[in-house]
Coordinates of C-alpha atoms and ligand atoms in Angstrom, one line a residue:
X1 CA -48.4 -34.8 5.4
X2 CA -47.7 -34.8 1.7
X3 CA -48.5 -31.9 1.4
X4 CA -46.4 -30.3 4.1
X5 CA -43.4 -32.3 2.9
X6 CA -43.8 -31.1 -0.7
X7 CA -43.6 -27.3 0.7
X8 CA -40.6 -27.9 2.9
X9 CA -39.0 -29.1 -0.7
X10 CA -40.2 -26.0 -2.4
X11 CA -38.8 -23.4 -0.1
X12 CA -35.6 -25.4 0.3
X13 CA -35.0 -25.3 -3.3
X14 CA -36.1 -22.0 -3.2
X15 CA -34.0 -20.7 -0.3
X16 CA -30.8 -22.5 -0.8
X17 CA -30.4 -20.6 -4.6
X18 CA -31.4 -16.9 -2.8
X19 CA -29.1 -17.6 0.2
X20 CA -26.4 -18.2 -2.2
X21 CA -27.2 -15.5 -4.1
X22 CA -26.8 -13.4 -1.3
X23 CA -23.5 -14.7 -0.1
X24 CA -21.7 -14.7 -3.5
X25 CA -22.8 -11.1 -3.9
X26 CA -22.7 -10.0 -0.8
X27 CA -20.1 -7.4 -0.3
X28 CA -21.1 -5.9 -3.7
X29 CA -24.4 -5.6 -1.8
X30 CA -23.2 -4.0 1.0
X31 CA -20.3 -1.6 -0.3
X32 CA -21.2 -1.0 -4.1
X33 CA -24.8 -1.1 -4.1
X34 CA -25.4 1.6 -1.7
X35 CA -23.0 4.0 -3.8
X36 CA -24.2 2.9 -7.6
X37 CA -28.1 3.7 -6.1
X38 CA -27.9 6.5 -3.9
X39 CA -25.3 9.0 -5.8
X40 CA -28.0 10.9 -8.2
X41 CA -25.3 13.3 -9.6
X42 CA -24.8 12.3 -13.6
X43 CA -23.0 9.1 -13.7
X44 CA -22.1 9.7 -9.9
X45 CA -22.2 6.2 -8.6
X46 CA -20.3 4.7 -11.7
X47 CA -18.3 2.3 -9.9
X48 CA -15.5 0.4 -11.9
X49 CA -16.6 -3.2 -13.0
X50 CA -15.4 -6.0 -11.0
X51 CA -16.8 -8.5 -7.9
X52 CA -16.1 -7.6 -4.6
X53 CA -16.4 -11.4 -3.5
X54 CA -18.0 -13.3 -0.3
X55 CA -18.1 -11.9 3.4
X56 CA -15.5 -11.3 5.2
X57 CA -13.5 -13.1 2.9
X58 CA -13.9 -10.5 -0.3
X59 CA -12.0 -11.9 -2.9
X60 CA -9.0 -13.3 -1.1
X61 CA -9.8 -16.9 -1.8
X62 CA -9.1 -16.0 -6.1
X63 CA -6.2 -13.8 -4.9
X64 CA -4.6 -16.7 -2.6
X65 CA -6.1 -19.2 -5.5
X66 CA -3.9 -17.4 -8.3
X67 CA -0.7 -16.1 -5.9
X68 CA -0.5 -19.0 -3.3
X69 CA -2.4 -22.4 -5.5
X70 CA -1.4 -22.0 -9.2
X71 CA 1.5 -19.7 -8.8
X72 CA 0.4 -17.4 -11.5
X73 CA 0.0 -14.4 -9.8
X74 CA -0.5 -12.7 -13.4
X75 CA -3.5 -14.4 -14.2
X76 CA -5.0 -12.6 -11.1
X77 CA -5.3 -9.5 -13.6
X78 CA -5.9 -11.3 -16.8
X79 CA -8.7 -13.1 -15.7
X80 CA -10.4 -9.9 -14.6
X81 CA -9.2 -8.4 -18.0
X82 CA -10.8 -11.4 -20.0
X83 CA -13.8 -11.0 -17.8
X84 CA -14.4 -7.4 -17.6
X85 CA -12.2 -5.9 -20.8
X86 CA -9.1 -3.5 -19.8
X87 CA -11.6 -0.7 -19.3
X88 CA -10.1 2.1 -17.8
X89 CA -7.5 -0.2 -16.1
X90 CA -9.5 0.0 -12.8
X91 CA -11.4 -2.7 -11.6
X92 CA -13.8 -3.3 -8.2
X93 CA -12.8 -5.7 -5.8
X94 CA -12.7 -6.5 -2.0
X95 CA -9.2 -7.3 -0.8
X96 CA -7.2 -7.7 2.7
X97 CA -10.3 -7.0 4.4
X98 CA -11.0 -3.2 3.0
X99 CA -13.5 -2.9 -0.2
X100 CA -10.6 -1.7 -2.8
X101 CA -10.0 -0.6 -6.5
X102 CA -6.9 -2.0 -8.1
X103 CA -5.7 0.1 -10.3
X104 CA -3.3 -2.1 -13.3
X105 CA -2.9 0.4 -16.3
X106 CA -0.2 3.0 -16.4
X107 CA -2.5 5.8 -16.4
X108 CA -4.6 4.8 -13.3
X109 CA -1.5 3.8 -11.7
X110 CA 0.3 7.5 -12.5
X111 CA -3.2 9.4 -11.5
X112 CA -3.1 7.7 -7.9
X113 CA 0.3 7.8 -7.4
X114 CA 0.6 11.2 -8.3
X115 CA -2.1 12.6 -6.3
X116 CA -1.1 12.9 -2.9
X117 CA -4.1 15.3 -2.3
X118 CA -6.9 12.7 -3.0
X119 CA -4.6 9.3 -1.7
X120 CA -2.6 8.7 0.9
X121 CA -0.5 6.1 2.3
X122 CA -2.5 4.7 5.5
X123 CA -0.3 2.2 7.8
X124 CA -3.0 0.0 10.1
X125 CA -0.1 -0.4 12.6
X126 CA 1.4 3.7 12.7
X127 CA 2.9 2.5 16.1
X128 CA 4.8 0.3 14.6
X129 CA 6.9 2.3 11.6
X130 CA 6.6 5.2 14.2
X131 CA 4.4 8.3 14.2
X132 CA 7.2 10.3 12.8
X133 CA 9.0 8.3 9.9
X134 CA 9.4 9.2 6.8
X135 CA 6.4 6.4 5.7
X136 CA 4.3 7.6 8.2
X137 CA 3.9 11.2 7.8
X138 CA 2.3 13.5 5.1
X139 CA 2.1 17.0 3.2
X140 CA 4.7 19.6 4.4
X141 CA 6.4 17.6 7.4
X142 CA 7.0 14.4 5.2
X143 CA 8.8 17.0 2.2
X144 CA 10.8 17.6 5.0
X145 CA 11.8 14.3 6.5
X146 CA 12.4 12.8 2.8
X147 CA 14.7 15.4 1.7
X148 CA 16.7 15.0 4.9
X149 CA 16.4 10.9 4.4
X150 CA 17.7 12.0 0.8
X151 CA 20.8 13.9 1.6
X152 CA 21.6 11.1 3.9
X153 CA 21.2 8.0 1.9
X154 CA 20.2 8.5 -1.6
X155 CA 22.1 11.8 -3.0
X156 CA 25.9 11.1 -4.7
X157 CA 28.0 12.3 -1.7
X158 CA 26.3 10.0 0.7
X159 CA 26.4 7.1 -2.0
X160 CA 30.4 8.0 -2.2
X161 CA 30.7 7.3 1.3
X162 CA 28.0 4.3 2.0
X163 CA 30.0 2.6 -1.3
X164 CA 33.1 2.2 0.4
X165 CA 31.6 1.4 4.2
X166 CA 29.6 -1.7 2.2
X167 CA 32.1 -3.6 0.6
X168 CA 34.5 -5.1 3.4
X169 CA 31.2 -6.8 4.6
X170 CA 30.4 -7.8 0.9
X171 CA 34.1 -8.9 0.4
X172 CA 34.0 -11.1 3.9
X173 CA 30.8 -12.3 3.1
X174 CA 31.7 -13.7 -0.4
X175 CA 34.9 -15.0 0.5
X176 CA 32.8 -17.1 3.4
X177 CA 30.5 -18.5 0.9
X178 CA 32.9 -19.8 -1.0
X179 CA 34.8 -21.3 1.7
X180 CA 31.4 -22.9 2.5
X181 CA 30.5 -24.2 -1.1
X182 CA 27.4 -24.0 -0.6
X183 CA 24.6 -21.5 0.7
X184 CA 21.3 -20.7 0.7
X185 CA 21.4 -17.4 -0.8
X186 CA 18.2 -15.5 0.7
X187 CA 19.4 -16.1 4.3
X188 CA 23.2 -15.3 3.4
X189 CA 22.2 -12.2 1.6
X190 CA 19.9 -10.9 4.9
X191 CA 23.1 -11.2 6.8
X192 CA 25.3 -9.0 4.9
X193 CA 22.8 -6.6 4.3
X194 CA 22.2 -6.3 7.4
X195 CA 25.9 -5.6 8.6
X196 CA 25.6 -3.5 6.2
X197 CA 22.5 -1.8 7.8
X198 CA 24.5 -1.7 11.0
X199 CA 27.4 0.1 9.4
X200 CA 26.3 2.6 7.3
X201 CA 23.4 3.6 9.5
X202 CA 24.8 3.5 13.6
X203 CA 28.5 2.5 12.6
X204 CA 27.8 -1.2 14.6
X205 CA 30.2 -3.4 14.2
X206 CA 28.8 -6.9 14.1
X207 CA 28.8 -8.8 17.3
X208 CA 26.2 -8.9 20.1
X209 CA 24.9 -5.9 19.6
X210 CA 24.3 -6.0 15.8
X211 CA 22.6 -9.8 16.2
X212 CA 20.3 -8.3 19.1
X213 CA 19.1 -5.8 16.7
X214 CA 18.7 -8.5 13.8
X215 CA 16.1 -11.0 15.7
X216 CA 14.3 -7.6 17.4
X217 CA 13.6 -6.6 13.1
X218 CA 12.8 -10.0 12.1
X219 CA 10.1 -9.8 14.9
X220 CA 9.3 -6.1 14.3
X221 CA 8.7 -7.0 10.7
X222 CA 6.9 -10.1 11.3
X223 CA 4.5 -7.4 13.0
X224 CA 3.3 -6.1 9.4
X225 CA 1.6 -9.1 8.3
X226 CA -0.1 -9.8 11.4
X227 CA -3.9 -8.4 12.6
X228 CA -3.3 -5.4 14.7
X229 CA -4.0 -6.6 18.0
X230 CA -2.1 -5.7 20.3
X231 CA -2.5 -8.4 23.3
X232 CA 0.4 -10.5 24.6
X233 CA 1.0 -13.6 22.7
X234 CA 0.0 -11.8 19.5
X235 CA 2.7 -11.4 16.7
X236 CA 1.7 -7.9 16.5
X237 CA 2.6 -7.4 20.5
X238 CA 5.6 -9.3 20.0
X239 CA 6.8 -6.3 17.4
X240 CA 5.4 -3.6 19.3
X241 CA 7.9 -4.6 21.8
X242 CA 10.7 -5.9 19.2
X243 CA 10.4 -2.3 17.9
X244 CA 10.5 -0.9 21.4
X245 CA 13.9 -2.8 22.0
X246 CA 15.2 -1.9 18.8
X247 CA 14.7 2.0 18.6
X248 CA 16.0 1.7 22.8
X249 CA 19.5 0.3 21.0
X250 CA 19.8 3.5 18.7
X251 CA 18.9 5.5 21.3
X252 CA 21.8 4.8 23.6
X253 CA 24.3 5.2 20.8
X254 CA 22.2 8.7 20.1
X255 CA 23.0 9.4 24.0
X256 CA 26.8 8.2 23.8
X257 CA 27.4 10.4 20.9
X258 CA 25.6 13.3 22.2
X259 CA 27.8 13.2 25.1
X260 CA 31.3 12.6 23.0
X261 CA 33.5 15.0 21.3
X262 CA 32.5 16.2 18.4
X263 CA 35.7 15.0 16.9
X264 CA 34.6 11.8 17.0
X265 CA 31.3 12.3 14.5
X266 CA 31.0 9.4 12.3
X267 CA 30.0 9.6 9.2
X268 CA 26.7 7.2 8.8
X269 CA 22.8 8.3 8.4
X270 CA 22.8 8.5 12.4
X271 CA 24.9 11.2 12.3
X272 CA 23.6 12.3 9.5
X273 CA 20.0 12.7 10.7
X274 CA 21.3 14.5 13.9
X275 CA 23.2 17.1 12.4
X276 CA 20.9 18.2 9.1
X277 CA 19.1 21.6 9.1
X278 CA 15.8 21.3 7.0
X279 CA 15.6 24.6 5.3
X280 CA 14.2 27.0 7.8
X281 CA 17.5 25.9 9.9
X282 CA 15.8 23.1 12.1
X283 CA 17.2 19.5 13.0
X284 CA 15.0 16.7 13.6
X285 CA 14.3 15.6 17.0
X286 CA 15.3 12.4 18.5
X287 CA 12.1 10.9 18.3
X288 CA 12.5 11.6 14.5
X289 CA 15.4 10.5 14.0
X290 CA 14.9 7.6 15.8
X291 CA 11.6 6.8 13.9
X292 CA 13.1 7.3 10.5
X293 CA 16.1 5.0 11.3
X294 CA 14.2 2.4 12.7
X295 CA 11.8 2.1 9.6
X296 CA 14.8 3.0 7.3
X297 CA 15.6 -0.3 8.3
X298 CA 12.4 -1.8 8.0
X299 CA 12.7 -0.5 4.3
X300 CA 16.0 -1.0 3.3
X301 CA 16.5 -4.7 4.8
X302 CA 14.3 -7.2 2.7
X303 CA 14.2 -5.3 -0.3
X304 CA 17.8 -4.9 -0.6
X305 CA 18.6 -8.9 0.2
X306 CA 15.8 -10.5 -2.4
X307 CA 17.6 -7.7 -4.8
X308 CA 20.9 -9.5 -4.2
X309 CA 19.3 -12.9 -4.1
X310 CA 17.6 -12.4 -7.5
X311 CA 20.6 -11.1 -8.9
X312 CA 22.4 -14.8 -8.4
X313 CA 19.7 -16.2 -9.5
X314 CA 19.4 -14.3 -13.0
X315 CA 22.9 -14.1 -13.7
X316 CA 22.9 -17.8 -13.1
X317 CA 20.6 -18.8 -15.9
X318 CA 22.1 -16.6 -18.1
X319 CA 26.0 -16.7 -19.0
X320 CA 26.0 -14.5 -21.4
X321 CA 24.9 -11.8 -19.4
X322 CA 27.8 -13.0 -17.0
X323 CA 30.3 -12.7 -19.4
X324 CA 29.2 -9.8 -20.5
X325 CA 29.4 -8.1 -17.0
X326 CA 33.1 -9.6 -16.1
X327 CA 34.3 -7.8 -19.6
X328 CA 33.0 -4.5 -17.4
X329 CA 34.6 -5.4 -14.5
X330 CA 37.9 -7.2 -15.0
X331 CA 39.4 -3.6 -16.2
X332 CA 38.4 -2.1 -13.7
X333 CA 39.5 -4.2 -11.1
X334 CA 43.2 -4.6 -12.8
X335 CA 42.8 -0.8 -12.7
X336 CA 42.0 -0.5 -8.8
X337 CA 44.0 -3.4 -8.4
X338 CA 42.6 -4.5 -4.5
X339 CA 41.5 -1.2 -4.0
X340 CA 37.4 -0.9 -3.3
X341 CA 35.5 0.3 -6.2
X342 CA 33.7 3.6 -6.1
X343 CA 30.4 5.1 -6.3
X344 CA 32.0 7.2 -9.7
X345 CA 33.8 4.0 -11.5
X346 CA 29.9 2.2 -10.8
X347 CA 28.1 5.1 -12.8
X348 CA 30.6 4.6 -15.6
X349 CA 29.3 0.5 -15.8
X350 CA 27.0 0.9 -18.6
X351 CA 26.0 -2.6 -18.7
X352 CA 26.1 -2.9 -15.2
X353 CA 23.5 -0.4 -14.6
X354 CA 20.8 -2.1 -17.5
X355 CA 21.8 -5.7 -15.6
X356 CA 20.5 -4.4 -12.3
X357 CA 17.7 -2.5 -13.5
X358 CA 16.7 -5.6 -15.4
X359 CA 16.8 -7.5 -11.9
X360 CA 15.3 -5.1 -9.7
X361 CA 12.5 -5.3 -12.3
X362 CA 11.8 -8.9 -13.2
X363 CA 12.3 -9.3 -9.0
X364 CA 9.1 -7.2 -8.0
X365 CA 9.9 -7.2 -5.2
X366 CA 6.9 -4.5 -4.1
X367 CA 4.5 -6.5 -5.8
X368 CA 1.4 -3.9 -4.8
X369 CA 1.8 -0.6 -3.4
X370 CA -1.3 0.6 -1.5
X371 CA -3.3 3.9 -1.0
X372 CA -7.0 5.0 0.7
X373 CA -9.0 7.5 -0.9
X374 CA -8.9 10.3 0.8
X375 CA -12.4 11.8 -0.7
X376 CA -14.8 10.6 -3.3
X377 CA -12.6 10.6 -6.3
X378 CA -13.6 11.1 -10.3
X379 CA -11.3 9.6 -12.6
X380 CA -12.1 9.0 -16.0
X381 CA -16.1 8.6 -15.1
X382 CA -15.6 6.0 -12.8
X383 CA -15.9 6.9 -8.9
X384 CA -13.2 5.5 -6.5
X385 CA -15.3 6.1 -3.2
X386 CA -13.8 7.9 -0.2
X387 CA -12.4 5.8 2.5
X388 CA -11.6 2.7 -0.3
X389 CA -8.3 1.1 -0.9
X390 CA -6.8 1.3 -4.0
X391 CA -4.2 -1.1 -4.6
X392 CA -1.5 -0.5 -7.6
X393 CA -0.7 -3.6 -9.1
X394 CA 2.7 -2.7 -10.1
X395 CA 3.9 -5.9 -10.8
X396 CA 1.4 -6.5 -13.6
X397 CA 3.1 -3.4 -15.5
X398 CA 6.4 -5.1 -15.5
X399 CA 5.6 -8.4 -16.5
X400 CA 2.8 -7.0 -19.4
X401 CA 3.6 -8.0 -22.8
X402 CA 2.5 -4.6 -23.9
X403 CA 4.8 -2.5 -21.5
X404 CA 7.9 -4.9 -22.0
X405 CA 8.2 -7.1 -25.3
X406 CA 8.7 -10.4 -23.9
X407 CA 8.2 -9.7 -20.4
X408 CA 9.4 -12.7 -18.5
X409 CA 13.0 -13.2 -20.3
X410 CA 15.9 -11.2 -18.9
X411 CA 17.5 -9.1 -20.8
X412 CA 19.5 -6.3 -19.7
X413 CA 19.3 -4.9 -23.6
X414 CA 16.1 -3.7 -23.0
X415 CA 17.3 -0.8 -21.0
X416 CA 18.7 0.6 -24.3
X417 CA 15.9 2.3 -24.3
X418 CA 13.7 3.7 -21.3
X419 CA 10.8 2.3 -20.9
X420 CA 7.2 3.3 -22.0
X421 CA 5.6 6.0 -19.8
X422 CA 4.2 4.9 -16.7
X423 CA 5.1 1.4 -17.1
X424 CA 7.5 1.3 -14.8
X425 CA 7.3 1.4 -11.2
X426 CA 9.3 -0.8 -9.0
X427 CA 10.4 2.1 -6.6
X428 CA 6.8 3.7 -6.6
X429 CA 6.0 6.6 -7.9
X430 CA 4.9 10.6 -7.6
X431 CA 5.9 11.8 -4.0
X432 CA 6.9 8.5 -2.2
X433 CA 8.7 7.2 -5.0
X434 CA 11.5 4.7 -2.6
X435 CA 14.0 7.2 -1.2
X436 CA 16.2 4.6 -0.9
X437 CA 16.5 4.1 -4.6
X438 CA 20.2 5.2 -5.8
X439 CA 21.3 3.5 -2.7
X440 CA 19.8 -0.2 -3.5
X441 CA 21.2 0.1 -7.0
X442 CA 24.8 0.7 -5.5
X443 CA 24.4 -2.0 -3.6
X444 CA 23.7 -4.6 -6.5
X445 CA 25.7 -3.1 -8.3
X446 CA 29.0 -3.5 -6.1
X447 CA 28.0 -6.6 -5.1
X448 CA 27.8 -8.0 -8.8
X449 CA 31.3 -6.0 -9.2
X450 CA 33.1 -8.6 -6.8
X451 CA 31.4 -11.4 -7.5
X452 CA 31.9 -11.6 -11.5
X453 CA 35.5 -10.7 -11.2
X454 CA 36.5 -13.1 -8.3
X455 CA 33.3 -16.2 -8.3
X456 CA 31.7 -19.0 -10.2
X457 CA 28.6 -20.3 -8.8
X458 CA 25.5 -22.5 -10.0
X459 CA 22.1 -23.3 -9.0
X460 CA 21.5 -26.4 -6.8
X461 CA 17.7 -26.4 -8.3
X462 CA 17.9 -24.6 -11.2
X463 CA 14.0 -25.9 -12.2
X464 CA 12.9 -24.8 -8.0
X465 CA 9.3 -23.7 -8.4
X466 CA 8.5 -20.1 -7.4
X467 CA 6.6 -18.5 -4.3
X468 CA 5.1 -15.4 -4.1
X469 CA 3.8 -14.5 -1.1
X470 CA 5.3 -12.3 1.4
X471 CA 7.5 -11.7 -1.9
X472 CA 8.9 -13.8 -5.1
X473 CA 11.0 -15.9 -4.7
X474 CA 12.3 -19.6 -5.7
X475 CA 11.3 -22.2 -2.8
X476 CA 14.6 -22.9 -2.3
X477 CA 15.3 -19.1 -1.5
X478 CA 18.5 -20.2 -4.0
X479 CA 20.6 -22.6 -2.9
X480 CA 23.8 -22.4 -5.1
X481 CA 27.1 -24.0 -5.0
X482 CA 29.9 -21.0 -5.1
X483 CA 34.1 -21.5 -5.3
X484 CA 36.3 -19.0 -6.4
X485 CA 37.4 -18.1 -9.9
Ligands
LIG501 C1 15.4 -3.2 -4.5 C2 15.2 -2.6 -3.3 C3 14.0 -1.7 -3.0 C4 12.7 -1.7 -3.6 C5 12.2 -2.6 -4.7 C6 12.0 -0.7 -3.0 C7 10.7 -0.4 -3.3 C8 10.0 0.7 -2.7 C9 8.6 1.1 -3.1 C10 7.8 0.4 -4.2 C11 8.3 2.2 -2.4 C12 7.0 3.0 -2.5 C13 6.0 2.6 -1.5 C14 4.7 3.4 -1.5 O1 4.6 4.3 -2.4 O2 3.8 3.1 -0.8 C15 9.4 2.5 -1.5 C16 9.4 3.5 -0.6 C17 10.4 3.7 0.3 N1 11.6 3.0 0.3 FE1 12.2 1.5 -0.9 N2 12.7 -0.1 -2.0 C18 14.0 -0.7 -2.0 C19 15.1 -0.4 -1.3 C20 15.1 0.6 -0.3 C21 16.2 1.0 0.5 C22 17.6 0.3 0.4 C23 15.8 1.9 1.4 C24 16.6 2.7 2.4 C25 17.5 2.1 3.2 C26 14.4 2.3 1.1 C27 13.7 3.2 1.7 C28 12.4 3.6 1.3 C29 11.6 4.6 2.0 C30 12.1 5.4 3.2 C31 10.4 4.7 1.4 C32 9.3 5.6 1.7 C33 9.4 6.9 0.9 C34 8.3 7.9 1.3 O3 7.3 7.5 1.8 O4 8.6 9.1 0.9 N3 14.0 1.4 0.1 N4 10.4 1.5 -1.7

């Protein structure tokens, strides 16, 4: 009886050590194991260093640990960098389900980005940007679509136009706040961005129409973070249809205007995207057009209201830069004297343009920008293995000591000089650098125009802690009190 006692102790000290063993190592087991053993070529299987973490779970629970429990999202990297060394800035890991690289040096992040033959950008929901948007499609058909997207949005003669079709919204909208004293400034910004949207792409004025088409994106894009399943009750059914809705709204207007005198074109990215000829003298169809409005949209929406939010909350904390940006502006608006400002007297702001570069970068707002290997892939004798993610971590090249001397301050001086190769990359890079660009800088920048010449406002938490999941931002998504000058 001893005896049989004395064994069951043995083997479950035995086999409680190998079973965790095996689960702490497992998906390096599974995924990296198989490559390092079976590629014979010379120093084939070299797989970057790094843990690929538990099963199923990969290495979520250090990324959630650092982004969602400390609120250090930084120390993500550096811990792998005090770990592992920098290496050749590429590390091994397991992350949102896929076994992944992250790439987090400038030159990994450039050799990825840049090399549409061997990456590519791989949606899990297609159906839901659309088969044949801009973000959705590759090689010769997406040089296409993005230099018709470009003309329409990003290039100076569209930017002329979209500058003075954004600022009665921007004008209203400030002169609301203000009336109101105080706002939160994440959920005021999405709504003037988004009349914005409604303007400058379809010409909707806001009403019913304009607030239909708000709650079918906010469900569209709530799609993107959920598991692909599409069966009702699911969030990701819920945006299948939200995005069915949304692209049958544009679609009438695309009818209407079809069927209306051509005197009455108007001049927004609808219009634009109907009449272009790509080089060989083709339009887009409607499908296409539709698709790239509908995830122009998607693109354009978020990004451009934490830009505005951010810029609130930086200019807040830092007067100087404030008073710096009003000796810009007050001439100019005495000059223009009620007039709206224009896309020409903006590229003359000097200061203006470092201030908003110096937001749009401390923001990060695209945090990580993904890729899949489309083959095995060499690169610097490490193998990235076909089918992996690889996950740029752009945000640690903006707030890396060694990129930007003291990373974390703002300060719009820095832009004196352009930055160090490769270490910048809040719009993305090679091919699919954001083709909305130009056109999210104008908006900033206008905004900041009105609101330094005509507003004082102040943080309601100045010390708010930060989130950073979906994206950055205070807790308090800026609350601020706001009165006129
Ligand atoms: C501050 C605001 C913005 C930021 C930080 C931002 C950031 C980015 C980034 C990082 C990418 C690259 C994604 C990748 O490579 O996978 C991207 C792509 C893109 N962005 Fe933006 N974006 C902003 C505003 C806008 C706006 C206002 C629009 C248009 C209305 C827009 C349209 C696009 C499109 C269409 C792409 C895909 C380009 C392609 O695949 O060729 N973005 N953006």
């Amino acid at each position: 009886m001893e005896t049989e006692s004395g064994l069951w102790v043995t083997l479950l000290v035995g086999a409680v050590p190998f079973l965790g063993f095996i689960l702490w190592w497992w998906n390096d087991l599974r995924y990296a194991l198989p490559i390092i053993s079976l590629d014979r070529s010379p120093g084939g299987g070299k797989l970057p260093p790094g843990y690929m973490g538990l099963p199923f779970l990969g290495e979520m629970p250090a990324f959630l640990w650092y982004f969602k429990f400390l609120r250090r999202p930084d120390d993500y990297i550096n811990s792998k960098r005090l770990r592992y060394g920098d290496g050749e800035g590429l590390y091994r890991t397991h992350l949102f389900g896929s076994p992944s690289i992250i790439a987090f040096s400038p030159s990994a992040n450039k050799f990825v980005l840049q090399n549409e033959a061997s990456f590519f950008l791989e949606w899990p929901s297609v159906e839901l940007v659309g088969s044949t948007s801009l973000v959705a499609v590759e090689g010769s058909s997406h040089t296409r679509v993005r230099s018709l997207v470009i003309r329409a949005i990003n290039q100076p003669d569209a930017l002329c136009r979209i500058a003075i079709m954004v600022q009665p919204r921007i004008i209203a909208a400030l002169n609301l706040w203000a009336q109101k004293g105080r706002i939160t400034l994440y959920k005021e910004a999405k709504k003037v961005t988004f009349a914005n949207i409604g303007k400058y792409f379809a010409s909707f004025e806001p009403g019913t129409v304009l607030d239909t088409l708000d709650d079918l994106f906010k469900g569209l894009t709530d799609g993107f973070r959920a598991q692909p399943i599409n069966f009702p009750g699911t969030a990701y059914h819920r945006a299948l249809q939200c995005r069915k809705k949304a692209t049958g709204v544009f679609r009438e207007e695309m009818e209407r205007r079809k069927e209306s005198d051509a005197s009455n074109a108007k001049h927004d990215l609808m219009e634009g995207l109907m009449q272009m000829k790509d080089e060989d003298g083709k339009q887009l169809s409607d499908v296409e057009v539709l698709d790239n409005i509908v995830s122009l949209v998607v693109a354009g929406y978020t990004s451009t209201s934490l830009a505005i939010m951010w810029a609130f909350y930086y200019l807040a904390k830092c007067p100087h830069v404030l008073e710096r940006l009003r000796e810009e502006h007050v001439p100019i608006a005495k000059r223009i004297n009620g007039e709206f400002i224009t896309y020409k007297d903006i590229t003359t702001c000097k200061y203006t343009t470092k201030v908003v570069e110096e937001i749009i970068r401390l923001a990060n707002i695209a945090s990580i920008i993904f890729r899949t290997a489309k083959e095995d892939v060499k690169y610097k004798g490490y193998k990235i293995p076909k089918g992996w993610k690889v996950v740029c971590w752009a945000r640690y090249l903006h707030t890396n000591p060694e990129n930007f001397d003291d990373p974390m301050c703002f300060n719009p001086e820095r832009w004196n000089e352009p930055p160090k190769p490769g270490t910048y990359l809040v719009f993305g890079g090679g091919t699919r650098i954001c083709a909305g660009n130009m056109l999210a800088r104008l908006q900033v920048a206008i905004l900041l125009h009105h609101l330094v010449v005509g507003y004082r406002w102040k943080l309601v938490n100045p010390d708010a802690g930060m989130t950073y999941l979906p994206h950055p931002k205070p807790v308090d998504e800026v609350e601020v009190s706001i009165s006129k000058l």
